[in-house]
Short mmCIF file of N, CA and C in Angstrom, two decimals:
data_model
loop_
_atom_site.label_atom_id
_atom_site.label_comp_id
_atom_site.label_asym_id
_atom_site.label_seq_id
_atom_site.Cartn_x
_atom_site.Cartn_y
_atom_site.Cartn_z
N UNK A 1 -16.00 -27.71 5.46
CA UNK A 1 -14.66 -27.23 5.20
C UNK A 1 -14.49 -25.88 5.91
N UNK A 2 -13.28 -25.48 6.41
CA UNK A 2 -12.91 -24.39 7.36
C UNK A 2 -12.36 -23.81 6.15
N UNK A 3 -12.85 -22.56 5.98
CA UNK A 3 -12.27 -21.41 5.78
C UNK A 3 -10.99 -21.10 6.36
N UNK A 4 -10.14 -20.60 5.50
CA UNK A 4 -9.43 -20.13 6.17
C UNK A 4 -8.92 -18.62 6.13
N UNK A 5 -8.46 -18.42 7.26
CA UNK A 5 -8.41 -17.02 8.04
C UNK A 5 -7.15 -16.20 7.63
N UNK A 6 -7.17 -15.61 6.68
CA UNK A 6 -6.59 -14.73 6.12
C UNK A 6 -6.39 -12.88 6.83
N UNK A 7 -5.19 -12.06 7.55
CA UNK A 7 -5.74 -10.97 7.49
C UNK A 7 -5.05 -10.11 7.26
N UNK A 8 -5.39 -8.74 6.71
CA UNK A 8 -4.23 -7.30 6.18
C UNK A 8 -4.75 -6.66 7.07
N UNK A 9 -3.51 -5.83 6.96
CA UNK A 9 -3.95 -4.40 8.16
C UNK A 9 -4.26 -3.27 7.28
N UNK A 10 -4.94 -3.81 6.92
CA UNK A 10 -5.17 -2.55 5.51
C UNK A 10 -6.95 -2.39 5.37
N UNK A 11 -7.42 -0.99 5.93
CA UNK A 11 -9.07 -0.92 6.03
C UNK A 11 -9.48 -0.92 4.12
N UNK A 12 -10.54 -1.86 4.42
CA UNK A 12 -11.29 -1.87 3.15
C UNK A 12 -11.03 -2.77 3.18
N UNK A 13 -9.53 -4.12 3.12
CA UNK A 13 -9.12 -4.82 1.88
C UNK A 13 -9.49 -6.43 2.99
N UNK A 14 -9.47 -7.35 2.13
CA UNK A 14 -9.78 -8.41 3.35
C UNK A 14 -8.90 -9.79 1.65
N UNK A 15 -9.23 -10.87 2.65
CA UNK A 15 -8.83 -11.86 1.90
C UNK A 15 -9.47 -13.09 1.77
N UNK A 16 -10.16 -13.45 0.80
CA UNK A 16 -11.21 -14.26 1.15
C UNK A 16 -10.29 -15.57 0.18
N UNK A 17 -11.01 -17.22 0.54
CA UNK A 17 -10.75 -17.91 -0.39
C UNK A 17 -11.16 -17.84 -1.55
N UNK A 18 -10.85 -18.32 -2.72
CA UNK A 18 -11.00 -18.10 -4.08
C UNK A 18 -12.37 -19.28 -4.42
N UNK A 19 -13.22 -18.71 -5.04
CA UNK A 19 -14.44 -19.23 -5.48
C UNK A 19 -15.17 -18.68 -6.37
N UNK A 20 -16.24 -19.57 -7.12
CA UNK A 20 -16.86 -19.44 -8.77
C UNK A 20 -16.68 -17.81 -9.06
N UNK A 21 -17.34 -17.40 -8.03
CA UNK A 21 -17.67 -16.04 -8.48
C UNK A 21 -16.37 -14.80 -8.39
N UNK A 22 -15.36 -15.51 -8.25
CA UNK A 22 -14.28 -14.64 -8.24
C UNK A 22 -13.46 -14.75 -9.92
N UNK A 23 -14.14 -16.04 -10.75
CA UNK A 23 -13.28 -16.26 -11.87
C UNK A 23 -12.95 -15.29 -13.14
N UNK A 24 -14.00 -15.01 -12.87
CA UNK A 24 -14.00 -13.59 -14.39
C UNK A 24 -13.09 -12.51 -14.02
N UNK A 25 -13.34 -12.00 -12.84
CA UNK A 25 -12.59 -10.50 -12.29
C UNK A 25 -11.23 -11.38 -12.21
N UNK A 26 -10.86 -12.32 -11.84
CA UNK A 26 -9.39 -12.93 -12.27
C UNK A 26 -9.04 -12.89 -13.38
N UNK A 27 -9.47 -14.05 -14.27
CA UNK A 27 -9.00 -14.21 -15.43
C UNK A 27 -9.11 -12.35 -16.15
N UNK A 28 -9.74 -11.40 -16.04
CA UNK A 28 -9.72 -10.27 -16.43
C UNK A 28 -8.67 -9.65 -16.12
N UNK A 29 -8.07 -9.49 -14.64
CA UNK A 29 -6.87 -8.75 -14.65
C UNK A 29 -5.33 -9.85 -15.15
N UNK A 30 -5.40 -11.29 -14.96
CA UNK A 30 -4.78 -12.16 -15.48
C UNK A 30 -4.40 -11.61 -17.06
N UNK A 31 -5.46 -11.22 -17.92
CA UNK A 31 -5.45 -11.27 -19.34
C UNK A 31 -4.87 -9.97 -19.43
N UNK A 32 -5.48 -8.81 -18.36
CA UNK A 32 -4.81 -7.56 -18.75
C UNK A 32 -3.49 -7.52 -18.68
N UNK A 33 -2.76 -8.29 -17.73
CA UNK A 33 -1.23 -8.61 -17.49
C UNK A 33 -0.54 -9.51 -18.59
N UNK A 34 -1.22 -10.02 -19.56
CA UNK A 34 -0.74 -11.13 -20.71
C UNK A 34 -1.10 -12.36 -20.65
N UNK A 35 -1.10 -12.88 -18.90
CA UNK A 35 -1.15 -13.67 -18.64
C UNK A 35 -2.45 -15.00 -19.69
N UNK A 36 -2.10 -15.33 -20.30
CA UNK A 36 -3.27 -15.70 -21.03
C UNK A 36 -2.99 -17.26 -21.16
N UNK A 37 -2.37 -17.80 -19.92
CA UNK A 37 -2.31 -19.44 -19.92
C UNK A 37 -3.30 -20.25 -19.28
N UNK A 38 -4.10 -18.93 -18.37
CA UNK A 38 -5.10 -19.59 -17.36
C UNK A 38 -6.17 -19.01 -18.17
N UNK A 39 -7.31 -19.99 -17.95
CA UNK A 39 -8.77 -20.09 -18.66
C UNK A 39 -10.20 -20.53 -17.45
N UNK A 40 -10.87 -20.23 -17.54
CA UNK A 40 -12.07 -21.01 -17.17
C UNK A 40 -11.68 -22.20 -16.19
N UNK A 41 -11.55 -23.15 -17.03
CA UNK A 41 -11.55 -24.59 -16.35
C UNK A 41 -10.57 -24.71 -15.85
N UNK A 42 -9.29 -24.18 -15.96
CA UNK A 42 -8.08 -24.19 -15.36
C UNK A 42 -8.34 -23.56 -13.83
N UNK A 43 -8.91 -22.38 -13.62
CA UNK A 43 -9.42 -22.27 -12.35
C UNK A 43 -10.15 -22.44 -11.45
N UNK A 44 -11.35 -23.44 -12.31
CA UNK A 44 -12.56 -24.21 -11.80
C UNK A 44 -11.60 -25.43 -11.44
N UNK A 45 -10.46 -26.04 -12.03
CA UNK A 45 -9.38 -27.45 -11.81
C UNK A 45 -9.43 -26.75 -10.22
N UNK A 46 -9.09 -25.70 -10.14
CA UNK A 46 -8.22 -25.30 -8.49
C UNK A 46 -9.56 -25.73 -7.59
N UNK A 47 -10.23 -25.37 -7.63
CA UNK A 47 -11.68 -25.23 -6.88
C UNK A 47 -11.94 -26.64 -6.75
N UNK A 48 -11.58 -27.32 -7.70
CA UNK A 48 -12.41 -28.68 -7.60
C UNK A 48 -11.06 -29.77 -6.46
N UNK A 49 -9.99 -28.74 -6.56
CA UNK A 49 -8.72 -30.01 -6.20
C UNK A 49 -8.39 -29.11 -4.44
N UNK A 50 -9.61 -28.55 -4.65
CA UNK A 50 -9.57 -27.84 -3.31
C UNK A 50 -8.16 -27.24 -2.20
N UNK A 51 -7.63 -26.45 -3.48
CA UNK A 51 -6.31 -26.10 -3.30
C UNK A 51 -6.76 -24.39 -2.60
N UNK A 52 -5.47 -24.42 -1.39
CA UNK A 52 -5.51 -22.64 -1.07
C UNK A 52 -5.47 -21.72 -1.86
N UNK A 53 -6.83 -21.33 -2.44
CA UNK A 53 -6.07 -20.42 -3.55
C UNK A 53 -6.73 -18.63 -3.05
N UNK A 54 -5.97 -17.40 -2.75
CA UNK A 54 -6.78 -16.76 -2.29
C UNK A 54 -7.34 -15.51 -3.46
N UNK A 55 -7.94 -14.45 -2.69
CA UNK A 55 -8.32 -13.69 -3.66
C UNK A 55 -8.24 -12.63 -2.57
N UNK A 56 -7.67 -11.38 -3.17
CA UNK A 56 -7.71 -10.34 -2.35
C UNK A 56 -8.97 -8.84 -2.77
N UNK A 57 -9.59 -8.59 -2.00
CA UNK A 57 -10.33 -7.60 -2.06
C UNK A 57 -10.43 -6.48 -1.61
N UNK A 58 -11.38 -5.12 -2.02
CA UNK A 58 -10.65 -3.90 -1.83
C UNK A 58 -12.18 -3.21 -1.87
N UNK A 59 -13.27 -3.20 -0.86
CA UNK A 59 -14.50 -2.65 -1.12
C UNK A 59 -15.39 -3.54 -1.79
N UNK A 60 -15.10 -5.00 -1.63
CA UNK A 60 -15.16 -6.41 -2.21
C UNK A 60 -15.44 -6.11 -3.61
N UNK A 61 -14.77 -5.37 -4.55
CA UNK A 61 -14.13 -5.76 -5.47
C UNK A 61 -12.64 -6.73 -5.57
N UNK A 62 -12.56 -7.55 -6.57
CA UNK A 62 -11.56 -8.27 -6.55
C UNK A 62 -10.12 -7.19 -7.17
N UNK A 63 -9.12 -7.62 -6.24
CA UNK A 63 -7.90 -6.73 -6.74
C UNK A 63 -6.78 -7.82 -6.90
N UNK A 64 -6.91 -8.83 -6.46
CA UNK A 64 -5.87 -9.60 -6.94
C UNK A 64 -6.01 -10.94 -6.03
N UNK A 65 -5.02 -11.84 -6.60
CA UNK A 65 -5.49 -13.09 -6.39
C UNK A 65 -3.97 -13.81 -6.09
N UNK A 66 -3.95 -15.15 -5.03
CA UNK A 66 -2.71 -16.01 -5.32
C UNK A 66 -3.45 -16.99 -4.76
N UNK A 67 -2.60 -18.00 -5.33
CA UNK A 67 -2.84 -19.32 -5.30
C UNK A 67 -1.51 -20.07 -5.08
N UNK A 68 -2.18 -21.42 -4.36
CA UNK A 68 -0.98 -22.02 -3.71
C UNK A 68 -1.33 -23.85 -4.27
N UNK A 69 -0.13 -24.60 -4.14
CA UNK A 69 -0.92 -26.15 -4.54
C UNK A 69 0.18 -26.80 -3.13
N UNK A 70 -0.85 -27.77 -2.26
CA UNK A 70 -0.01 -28.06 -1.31
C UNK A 70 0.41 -29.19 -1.64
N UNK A 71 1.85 -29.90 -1.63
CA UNK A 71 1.98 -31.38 -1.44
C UNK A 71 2.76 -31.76 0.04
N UNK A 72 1.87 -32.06 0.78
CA UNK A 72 1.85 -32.50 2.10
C UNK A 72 2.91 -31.46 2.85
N UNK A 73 4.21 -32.07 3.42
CA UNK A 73 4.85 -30.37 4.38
C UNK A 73 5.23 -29.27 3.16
N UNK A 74 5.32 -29.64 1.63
CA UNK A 74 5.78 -28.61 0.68
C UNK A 74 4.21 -27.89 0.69
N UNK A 75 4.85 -26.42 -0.28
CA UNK A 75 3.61 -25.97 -0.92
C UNK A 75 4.77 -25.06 -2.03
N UNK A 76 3.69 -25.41 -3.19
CA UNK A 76 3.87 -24.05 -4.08
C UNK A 76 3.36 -22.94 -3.86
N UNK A 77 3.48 -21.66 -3.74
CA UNK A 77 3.15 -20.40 -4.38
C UNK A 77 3.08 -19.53 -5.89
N UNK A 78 1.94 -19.42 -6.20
CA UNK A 78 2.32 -18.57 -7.65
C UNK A 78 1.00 -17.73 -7.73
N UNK A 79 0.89 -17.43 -8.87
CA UNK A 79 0.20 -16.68 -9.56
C UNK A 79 -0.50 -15.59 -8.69
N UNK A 80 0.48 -14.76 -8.39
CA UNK A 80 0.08 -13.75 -7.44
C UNK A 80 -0.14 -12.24 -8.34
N UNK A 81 -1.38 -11.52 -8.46
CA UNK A 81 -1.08 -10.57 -9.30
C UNK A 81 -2.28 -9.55 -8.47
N UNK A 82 -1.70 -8.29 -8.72
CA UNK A 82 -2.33 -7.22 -8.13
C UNK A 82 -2.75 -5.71 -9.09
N UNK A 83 -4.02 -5.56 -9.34
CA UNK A 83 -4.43 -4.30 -9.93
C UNK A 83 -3.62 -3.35 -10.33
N UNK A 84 -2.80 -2.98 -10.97
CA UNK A 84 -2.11 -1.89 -11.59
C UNK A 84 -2.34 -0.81 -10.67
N UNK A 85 -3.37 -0.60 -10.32
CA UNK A 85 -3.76 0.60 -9.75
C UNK A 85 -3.74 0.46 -8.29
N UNK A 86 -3.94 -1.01 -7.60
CA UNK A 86 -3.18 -1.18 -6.29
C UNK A 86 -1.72 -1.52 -5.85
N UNK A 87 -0.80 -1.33 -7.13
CA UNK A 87 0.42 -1.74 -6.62
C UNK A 87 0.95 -0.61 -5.97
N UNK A 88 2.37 -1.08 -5.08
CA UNK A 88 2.97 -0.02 -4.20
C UNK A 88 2.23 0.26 -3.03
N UNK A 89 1.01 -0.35 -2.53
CA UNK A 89 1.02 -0.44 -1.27
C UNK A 89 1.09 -1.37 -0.59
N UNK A 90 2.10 -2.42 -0.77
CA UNK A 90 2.33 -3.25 0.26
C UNK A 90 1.26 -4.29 0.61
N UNK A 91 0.10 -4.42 -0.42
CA UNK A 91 -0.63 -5.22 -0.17
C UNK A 91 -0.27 -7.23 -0.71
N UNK A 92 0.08 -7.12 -1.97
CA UNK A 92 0.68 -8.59 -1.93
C UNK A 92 1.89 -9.07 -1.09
N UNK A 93 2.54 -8.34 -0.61
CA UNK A 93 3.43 -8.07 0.42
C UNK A 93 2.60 -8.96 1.93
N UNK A 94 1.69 -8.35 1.79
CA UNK A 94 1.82 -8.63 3.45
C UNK A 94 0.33 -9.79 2.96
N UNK A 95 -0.44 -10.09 1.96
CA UNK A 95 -0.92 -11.49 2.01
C UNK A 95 0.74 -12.16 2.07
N UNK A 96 0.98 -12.51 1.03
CA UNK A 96 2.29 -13.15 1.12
C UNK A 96 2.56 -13.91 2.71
N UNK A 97 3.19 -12.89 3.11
CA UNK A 97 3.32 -13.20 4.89
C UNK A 97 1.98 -13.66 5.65
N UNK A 98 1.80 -13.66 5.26
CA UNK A 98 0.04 -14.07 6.01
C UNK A 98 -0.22 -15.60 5.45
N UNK A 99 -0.20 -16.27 4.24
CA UNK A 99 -0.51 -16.65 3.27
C UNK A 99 0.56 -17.89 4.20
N UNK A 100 1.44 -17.56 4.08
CA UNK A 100 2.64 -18.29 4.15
C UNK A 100 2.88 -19.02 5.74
N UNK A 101 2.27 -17.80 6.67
CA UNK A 101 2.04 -18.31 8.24
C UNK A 101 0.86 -19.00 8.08
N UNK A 102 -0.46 -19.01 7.33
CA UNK A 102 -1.34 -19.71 7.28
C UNK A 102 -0.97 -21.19 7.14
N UNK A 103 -0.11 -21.33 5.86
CA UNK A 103 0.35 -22.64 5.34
C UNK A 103 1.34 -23.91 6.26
N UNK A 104 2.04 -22.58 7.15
CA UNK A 104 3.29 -23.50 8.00
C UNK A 104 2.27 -23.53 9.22
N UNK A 105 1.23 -22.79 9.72
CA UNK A 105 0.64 -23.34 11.00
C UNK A 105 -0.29 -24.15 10.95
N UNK A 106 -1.29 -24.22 9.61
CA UNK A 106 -2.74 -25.23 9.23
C UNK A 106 -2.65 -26.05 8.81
N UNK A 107 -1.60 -26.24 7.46
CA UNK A 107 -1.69 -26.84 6.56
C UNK A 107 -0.01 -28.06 6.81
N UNK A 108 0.92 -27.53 8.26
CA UNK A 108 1.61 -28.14 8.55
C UNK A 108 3.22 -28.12 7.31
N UNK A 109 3.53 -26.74 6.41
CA UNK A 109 4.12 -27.17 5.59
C UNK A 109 5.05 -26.46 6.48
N UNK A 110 6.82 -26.88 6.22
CA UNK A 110 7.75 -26.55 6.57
C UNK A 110 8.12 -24.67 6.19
N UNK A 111 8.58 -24.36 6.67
CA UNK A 111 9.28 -22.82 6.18
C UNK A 111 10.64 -22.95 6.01
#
């Protein structure tokens, strides 16, 4: 499976795909936000249905995460959430745009 190529212009921060070892530092800032619908297996479901889901990093600590579910030229976007303490710089901002050119050039979905 190809990785896919995620990039910010932002030193330190990179964007990797979402995997096992990213689930806790998710569901942690998930829970600090309320968010308390996603669990464990709900994000191990993503992993297993081998959906784009990314994770953004910052000194490869995890700072935030989105996830996408493709159905063939569609895709969803959601659950995009970013560190309290990294918001306001433009960083889910510009995955977003990245995220989104990834999807309409690889993955073939319409814009």
């Amino acid at each position: 499976m190809n990785m896919p190529q995620i990039y910010l212009n932002k030193p330190g921060v990179e964007v990797l795909s979402l995997d096992e070892t990213h689930i806790e530092p998710i569901l942690a800032m998930m829970n600090k936000e309320g968010w308390y619908y996603y669990d464990r297996n709900e994000l191990r479901r993503y992993l297993k249905l081998n959906q784009d889901c990314f994770v953004l990093l910052k000194n490869r600590n995890v700072i935030g995460s989105l996830f996408t579910t493709n159905y063939g030229n569609q895709a969803w976007i959601g659950n995009i959430v970013v560190a309290e303490e990294e918001r306001g710089k433009g960083l889910a901002t510009e995955m977003l745009r990245n995220v989104i050119a990834y999807l309409c050039e690889e993955k073939h979905v319409q814009n």
